[in-house]
GROMACS .gro file of C-alpha atoms in nm:
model
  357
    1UNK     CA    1   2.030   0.800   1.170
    2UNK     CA    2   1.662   0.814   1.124
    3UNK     CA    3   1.451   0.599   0.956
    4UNK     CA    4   1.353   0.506   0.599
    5UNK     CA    5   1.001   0.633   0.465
    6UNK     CA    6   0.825   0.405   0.217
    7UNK     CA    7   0.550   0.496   0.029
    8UNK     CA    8   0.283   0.203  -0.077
    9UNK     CA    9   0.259   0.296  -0.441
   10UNK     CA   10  -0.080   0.164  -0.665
   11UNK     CA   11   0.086   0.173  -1.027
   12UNK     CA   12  -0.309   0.125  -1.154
   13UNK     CA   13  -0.293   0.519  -1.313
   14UNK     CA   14  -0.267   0.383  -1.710
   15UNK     CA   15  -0.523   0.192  -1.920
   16UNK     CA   16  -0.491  -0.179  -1.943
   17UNK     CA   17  -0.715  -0.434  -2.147
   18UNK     CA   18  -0.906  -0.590  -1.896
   19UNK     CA   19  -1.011  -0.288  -1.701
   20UNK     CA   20  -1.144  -0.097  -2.115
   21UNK     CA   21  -1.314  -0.484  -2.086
   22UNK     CA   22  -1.462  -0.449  -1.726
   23UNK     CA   23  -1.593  -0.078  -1.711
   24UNK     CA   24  -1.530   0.053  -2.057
   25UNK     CA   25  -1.255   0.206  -2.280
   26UNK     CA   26  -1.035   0.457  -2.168
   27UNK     CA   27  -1.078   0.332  -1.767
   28UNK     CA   28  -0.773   0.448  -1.586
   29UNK     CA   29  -0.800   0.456  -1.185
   30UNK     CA   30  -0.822   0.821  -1.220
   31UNK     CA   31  -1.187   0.771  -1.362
   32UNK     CA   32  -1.277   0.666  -0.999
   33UNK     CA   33  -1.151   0.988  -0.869
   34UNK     CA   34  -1.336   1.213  -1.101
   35UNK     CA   35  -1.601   1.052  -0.995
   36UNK     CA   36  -1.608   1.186  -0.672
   37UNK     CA   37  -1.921   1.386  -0.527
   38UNK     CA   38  -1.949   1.614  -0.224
   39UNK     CA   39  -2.151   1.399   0.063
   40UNK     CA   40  -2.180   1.694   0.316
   41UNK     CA   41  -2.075   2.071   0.300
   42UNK     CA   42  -1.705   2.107   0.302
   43UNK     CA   43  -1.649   1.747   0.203
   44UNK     CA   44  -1.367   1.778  -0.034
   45UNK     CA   45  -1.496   1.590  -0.330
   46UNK     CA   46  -1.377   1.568  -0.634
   47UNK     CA   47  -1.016   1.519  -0.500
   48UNK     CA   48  -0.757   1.687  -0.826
   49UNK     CA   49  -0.427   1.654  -0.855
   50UNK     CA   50  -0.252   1.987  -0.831
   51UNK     CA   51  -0.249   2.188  -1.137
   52UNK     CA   52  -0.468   1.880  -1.309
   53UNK     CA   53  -0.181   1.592  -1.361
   54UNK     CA   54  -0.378   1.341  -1.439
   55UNK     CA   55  -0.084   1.150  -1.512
   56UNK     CA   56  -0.029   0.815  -1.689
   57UNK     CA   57   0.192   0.527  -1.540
   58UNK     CA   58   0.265   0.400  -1.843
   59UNK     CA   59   0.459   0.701  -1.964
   60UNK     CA   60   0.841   0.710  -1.837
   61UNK     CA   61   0.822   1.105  -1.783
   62UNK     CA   62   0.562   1.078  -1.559
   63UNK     CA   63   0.700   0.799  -1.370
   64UNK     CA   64   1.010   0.961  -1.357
   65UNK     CA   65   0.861   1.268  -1.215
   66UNK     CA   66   0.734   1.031  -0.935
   67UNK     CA   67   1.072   0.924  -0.810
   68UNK     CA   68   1.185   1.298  -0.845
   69UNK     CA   69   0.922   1.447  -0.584
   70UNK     CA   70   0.955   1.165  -0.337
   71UNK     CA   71   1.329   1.156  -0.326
   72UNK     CA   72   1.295   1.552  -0.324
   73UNK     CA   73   1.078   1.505  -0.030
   74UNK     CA   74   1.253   1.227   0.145
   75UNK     CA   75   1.077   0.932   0.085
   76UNK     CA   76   1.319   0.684   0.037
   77UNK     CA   77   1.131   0.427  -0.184
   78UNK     CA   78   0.791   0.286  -0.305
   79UNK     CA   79   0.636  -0.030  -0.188
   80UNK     CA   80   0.483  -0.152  -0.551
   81UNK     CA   81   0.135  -0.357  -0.547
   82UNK     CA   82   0.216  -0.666  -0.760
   83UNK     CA   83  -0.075  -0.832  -0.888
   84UNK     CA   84   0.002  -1.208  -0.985
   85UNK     CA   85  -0.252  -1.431  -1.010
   86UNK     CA   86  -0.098  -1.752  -1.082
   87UNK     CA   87   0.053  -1.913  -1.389
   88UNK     CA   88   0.242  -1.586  -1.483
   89UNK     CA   89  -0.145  -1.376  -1.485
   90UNK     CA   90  -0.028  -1.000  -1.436
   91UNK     CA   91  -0.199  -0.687  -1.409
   92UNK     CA   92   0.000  -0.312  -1.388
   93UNK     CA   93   0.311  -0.494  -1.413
   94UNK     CA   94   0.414  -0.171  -1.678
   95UNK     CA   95   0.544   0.058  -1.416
   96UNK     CA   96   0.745  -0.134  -1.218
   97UNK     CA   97   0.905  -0.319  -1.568
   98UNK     CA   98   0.970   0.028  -1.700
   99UNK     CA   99   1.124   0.126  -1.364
  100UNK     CA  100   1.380  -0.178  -1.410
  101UNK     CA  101   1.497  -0.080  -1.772
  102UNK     CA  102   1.524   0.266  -1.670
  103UNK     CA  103   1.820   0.218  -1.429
  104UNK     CA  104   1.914   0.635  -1.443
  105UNK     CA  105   1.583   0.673  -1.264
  106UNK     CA  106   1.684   0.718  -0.909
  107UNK     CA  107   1.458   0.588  -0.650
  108UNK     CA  108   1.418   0.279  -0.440
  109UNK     CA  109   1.151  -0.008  -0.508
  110UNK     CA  110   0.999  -0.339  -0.352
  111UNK     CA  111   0.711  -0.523  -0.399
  112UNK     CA  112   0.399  -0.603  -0.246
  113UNK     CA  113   0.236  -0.944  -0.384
  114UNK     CA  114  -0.175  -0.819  -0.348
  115UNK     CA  115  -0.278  -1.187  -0.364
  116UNK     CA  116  -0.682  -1.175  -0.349
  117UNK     CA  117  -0.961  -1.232  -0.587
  118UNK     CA  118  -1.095  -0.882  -0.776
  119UNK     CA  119  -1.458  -0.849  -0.746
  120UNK     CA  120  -1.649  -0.553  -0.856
  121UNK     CA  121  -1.683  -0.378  -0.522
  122UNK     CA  122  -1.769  -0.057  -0.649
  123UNK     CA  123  -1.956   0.129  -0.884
  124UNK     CA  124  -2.281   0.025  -0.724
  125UNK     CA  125  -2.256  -0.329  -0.925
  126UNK     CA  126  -2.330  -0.642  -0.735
  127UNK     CA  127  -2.042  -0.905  -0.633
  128UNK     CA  128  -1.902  -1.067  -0.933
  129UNK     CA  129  -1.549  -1.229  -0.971
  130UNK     CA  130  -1.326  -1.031  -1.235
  131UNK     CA  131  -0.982  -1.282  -1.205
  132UNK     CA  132  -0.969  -1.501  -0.929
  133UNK     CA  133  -0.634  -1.535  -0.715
  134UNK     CA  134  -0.501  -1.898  -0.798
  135UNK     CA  135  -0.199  -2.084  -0.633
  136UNK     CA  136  -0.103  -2.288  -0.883
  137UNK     CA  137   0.186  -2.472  -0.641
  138UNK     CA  138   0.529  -2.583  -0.663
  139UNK     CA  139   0.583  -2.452  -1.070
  140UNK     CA  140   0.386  -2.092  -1.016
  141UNK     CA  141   0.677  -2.073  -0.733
  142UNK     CA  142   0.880  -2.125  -0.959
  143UNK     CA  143   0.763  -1.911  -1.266
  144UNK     CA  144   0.712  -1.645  -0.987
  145UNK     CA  145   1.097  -1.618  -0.893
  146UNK     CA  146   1.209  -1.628  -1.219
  147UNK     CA  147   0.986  -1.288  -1.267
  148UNK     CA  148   1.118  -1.175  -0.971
  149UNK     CA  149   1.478  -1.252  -0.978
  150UNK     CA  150   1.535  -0.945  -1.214
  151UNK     CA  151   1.419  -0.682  -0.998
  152UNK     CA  152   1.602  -0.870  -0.714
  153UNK     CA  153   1.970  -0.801  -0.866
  154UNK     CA  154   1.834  -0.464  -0.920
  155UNK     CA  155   2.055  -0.232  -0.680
  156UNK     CA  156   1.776  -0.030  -0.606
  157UNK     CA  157   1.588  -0.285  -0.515
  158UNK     CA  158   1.481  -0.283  -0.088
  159UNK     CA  159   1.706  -0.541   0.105
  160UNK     CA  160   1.753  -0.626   0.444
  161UNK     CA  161   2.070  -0.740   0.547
  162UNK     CA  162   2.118  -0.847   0.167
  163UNK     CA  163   1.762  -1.034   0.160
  164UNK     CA  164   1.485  -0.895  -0.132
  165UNK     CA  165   1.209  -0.732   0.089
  166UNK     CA  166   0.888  -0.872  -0.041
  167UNK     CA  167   0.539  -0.812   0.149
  168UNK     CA  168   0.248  -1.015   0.111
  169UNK     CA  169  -0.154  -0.883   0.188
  170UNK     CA  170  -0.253  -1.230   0.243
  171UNK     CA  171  -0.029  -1.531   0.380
  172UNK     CA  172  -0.312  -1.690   0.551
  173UNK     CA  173  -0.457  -1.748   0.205
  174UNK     CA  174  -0.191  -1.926   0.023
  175UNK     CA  175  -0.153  -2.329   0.048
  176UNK     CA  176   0.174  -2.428   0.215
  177UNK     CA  177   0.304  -2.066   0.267
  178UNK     CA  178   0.643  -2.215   0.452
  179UNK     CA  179   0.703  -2.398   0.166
  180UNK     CA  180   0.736  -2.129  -0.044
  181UNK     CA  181   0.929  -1.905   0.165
  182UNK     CA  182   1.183  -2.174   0.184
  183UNK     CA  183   1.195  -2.220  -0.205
  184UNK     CA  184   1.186  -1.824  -0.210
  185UNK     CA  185   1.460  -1.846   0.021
  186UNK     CA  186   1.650  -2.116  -0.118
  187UNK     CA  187   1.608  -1.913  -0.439
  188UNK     CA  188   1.770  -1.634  -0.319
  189UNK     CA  189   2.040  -1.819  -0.163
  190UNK     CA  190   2.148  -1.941  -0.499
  191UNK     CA  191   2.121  -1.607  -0.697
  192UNK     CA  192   2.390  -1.441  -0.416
  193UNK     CA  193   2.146  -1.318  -0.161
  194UNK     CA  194   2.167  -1.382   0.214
  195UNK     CA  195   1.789  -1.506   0.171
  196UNK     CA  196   1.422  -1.307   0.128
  197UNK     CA  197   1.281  -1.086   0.378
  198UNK     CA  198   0.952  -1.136   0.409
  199UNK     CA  199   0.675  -0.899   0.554
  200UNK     CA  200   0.294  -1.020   0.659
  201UNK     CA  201   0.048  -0.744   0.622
  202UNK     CA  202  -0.147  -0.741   0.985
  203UNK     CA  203  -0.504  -0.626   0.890
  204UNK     CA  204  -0.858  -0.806   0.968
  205UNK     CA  205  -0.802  -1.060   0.730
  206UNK     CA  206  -0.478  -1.130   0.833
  207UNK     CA  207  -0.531  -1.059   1.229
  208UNK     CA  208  -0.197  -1.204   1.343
  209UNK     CA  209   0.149  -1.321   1.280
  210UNK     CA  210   0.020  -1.648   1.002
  211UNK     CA  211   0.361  -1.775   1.004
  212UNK     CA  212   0.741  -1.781   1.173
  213UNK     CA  213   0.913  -1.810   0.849
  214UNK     CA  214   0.815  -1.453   0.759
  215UNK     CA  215   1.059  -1.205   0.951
  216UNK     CA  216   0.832  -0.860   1.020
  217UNK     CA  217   0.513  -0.725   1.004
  218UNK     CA  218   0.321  -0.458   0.866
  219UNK     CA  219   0.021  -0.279   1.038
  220UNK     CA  220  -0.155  -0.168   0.763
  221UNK     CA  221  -0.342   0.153   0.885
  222UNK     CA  222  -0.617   0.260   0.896
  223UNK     CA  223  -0.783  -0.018   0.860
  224UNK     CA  224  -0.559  -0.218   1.139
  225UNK     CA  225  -0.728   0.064   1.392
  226UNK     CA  226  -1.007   0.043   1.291
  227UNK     CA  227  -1.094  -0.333   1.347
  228UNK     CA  228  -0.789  -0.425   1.629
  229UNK     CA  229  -0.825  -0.074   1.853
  230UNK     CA  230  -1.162   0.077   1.888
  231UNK     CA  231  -1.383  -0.093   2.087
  232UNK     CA  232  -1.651  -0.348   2.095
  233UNK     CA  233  -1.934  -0.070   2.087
  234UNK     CA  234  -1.745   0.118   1.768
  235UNK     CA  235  -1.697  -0.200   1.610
  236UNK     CA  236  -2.094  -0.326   1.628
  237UNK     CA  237  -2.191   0.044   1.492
  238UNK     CA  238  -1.953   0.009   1.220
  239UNK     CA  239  -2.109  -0.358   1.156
  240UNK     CA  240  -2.436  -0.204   1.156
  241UNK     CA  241  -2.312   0.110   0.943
  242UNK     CA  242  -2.211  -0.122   0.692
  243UNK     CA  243  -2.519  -0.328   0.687
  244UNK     CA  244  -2.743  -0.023   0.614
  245UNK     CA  245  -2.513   0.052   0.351
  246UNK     CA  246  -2.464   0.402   0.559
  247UNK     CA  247  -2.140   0.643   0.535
  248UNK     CA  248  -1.887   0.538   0.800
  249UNK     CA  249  -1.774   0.835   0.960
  250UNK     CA  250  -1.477   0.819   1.155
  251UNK     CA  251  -1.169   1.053   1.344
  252UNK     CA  252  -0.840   1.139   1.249
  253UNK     CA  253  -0.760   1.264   1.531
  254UNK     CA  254  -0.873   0.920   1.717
  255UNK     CA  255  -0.699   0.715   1.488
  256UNK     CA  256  -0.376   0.873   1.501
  257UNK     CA  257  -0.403   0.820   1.875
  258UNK     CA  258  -0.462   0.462   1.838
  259UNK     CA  259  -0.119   0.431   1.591
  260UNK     CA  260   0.094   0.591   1.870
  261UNK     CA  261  -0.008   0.467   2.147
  262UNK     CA  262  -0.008   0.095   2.041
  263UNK     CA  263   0.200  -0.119   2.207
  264UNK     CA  264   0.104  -0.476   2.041
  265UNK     CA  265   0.409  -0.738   1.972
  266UNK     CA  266   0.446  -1.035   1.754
  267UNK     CA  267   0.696  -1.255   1.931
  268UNK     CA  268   1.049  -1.138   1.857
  269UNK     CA  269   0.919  -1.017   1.514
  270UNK     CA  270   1.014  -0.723   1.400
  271UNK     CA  271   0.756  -0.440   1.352
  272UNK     CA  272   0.743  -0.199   1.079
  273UNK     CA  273   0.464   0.070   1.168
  274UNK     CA  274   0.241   0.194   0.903
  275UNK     CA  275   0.054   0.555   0.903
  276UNK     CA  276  -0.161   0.729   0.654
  277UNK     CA  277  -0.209   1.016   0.500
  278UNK     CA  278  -0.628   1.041   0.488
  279UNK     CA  279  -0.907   0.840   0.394
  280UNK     CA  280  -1.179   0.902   0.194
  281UNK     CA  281  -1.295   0.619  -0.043
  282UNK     CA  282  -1.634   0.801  -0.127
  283UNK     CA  283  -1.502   0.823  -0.487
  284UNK     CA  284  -1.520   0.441  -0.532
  285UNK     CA  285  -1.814   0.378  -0.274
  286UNK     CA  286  -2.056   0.660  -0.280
  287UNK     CA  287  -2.249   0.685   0.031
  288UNK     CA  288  -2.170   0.340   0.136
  289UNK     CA  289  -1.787   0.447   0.190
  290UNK     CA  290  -1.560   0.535   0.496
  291UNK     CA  291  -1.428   0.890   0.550
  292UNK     CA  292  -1.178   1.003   0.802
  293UNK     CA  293  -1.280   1.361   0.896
  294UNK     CA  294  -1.034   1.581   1.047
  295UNK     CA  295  -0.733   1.574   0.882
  296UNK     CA  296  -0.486   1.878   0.823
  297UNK     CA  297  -0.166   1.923   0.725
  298UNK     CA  298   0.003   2.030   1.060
  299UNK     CA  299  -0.220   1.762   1.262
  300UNK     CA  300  -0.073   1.517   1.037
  301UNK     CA  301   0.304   1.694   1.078
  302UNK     CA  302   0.298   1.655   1.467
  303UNK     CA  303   0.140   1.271   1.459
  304UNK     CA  304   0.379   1.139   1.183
  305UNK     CA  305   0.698   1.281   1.387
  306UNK     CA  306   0.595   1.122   1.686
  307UNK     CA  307   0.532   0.816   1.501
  308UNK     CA  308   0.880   0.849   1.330
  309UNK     CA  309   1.052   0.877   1.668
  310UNK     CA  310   0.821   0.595   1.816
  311UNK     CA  311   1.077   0.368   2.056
  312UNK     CA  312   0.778   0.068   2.065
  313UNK     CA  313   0.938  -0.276   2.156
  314UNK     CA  314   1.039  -0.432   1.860
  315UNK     CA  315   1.024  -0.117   1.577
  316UNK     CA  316   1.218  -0.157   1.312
  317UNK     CA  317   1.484   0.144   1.329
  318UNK     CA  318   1.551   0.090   0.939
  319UNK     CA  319   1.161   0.136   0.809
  320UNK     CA  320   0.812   0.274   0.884
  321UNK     CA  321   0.579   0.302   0.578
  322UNK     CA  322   0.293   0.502   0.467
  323UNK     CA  323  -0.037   0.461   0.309
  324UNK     CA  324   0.032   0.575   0.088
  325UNK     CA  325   0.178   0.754  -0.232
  326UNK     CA  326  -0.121   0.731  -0.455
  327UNK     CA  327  -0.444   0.566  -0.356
  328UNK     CA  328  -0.623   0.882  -0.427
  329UNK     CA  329  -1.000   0.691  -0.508
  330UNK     CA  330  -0.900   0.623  -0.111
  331UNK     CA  331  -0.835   0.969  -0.042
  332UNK     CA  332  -0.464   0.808   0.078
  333UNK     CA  333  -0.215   0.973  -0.085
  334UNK     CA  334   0.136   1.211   0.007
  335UNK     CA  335   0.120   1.390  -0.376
  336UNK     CA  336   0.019   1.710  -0.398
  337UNK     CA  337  -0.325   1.832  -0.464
  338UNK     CA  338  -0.496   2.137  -0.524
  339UNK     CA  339  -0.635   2.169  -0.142
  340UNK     CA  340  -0.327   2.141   0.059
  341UNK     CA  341  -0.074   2.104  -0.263
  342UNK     CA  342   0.284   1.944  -0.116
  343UNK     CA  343   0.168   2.002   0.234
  344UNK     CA  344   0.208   1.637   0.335
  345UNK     CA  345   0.495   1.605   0.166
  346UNK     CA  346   0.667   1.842   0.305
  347UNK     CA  347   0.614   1.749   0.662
  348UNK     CA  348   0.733   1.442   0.596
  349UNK     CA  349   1.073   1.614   0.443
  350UNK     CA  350   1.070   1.821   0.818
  351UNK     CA  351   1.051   1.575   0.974
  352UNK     CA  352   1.314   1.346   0.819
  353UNK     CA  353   1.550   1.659   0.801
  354UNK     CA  354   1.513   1.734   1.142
  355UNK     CA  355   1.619   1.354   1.274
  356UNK     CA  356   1.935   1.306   0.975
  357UNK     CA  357   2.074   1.620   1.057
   0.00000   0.00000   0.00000
């Protein structure tokens, strides 16, 4: 039996107060992507949706239309950002809500808990806090669970071995993390569960396993590459790059080769890989962005079913993930454009196909 494909899905496609607020009315996350502008010949810039769906998250069809295509092109679930930032502060909590009362929509769900400060990073504007990540302690636990609990008893909700899979971008940032995963566990303990599963993101600002009460990892790629396997050299040019607010260019090719030939463990913990589709955030960052040259369709077929098939010490055997569904102002995204349409997509159905047979 192969493995599950999970898609990290960024539910930030609808119009919410605070962003009309921040960068004007009618701000959706597609207004980063129009924004998009060709850096060298052949760059592909503007990146549009196939057949223009600009679609909008907060409209059931078009989430609905989500869960068909990736369970028609076998990817078993989405991995949800969840933005909570203390004392029951939300933002793009609509999708995932709408997925919950919407039971006849058939796909599976988790969530990841983005825990950091937003800043304006982009749009040229200097550094300024939007809404700062809090941790409010022992009653935001609380309040947090109770939001969660819901989605939990949900049957399409990701377990492991009947624990809630939750991931979370930033352990190392939140005061007495074991704490809470015990009253997260103890939590789940009482509502039926076996426990909660929980997942550190491994990334430079999370370099290494923070703590043994979570129970896997998550190389988040490709930004785990590109700070844990190039090499001293690459990583002072990329410094520098960055300080002369310069385009980092880097390979697909290179990075790919990085992802499968890693062989990096965290204790006993478990692993689940990550891969990616592209990466292009030139629509967000102008000049001052990172691209990923090199990608194709059939390059990314061969990589992604020798990552699939990957027998790395520790893998999980029930999960890998990509990034991701939708992060298309990141040029990281499986849905179809109007370049390579459901190219990506249907490797990844191949692929699957070929090992579930």
């Amino acid at each position: 039996m192969g493995k599950k494909v999970l898609a990290v899905h960024l539910p930030a496609f609808h119009e919410i107060p605070e962003n009309n607020k921040w960068w004007g009315d009618g701000f959706t996350e597609w207004t980063n992507v129009k924004s998009g502008k060709p850096l060298f010949k052949g760059h592909y810039q503007p990146m549009k949706p196939k057949n223009n769906y600009y679609y909008d998250l907060s409209n059931i069809s078009d989430l609905k239309y989500q869960a068909e295509i990736a369970k028609k092109y076998n990817v078993y679930g989405f991995i949800f950002y969840h933005y909570w930032f203390g004392n029951g502060k939300m933002l793009f909590e609509k999708p995932a809500e709408m997925l919950l009362s919407n039971p006849d929509i058939d796909i599976n769900y988790c969530f990841s808990w983005a825990n950091q400060t937003w800043i304006t990073t982009w749009h040229g504007r200097d550094p300024e806090t939007l809404l700062e990540q809090l941790y409010p302690g022992e009653q935001d636990w609380k309040q947090h669970f109770d939001y969660w609990e819901k989605f939990f008893k949900d049957d399409r909700y990701i377990k492991v071995d009947n624990k809630p899979m939750i991931y979370i971008y930033n352990p190392s940032e939140i005061p007495n993390y074991d704490k809470m995963i015990e009253y997260f566990d103890m939590r789940c303990k009482e509502a039926g569960f076996e426990g909660i599963y929980t997942v550190e993101y491994i990334y430079p600002r999370n370099p290494k396993l923070f703590s043994e009460k979570s129970d896997a990892v998550y190389e988040f790629e490709p930004r785990y590459s590109l700070f844990f396997d190039i090499s001293k050299f690459n990583l002072l040019k990329r410094f520098i790059i960055k300080k002369l607010k310069m385009t980092d260019y880097q390979s697909f090719d290179k990075i790919w080769s990085y992802i499968l030939n890693r062989k990096r463990t965290y204790g006993s913990k478990t692993i689940i890989s990550g891969a990616f589709s592209g990466w292009d955030n030139s629509a967000r960052k102008g000049r001052e962005s990172m691209i990923v040259k090199g990608k194709t369709v059939p390059k990314f077929k061969k990589y992604f079913e020798k990552f699939y098939t990957s027998d790395r010490e520790n893998i999980s055997e029930e999960f890998c993930v990509i990034n991701a569904w939708n992060e298309w102002s990141e040029g990281a995204y499986l849905e179809a454009d109007d370049k390579d349409g459901f190219g990506y997509l249907e490797a990844i159905k191949e692929v699957v196909n070929k090992y579930n047979d």
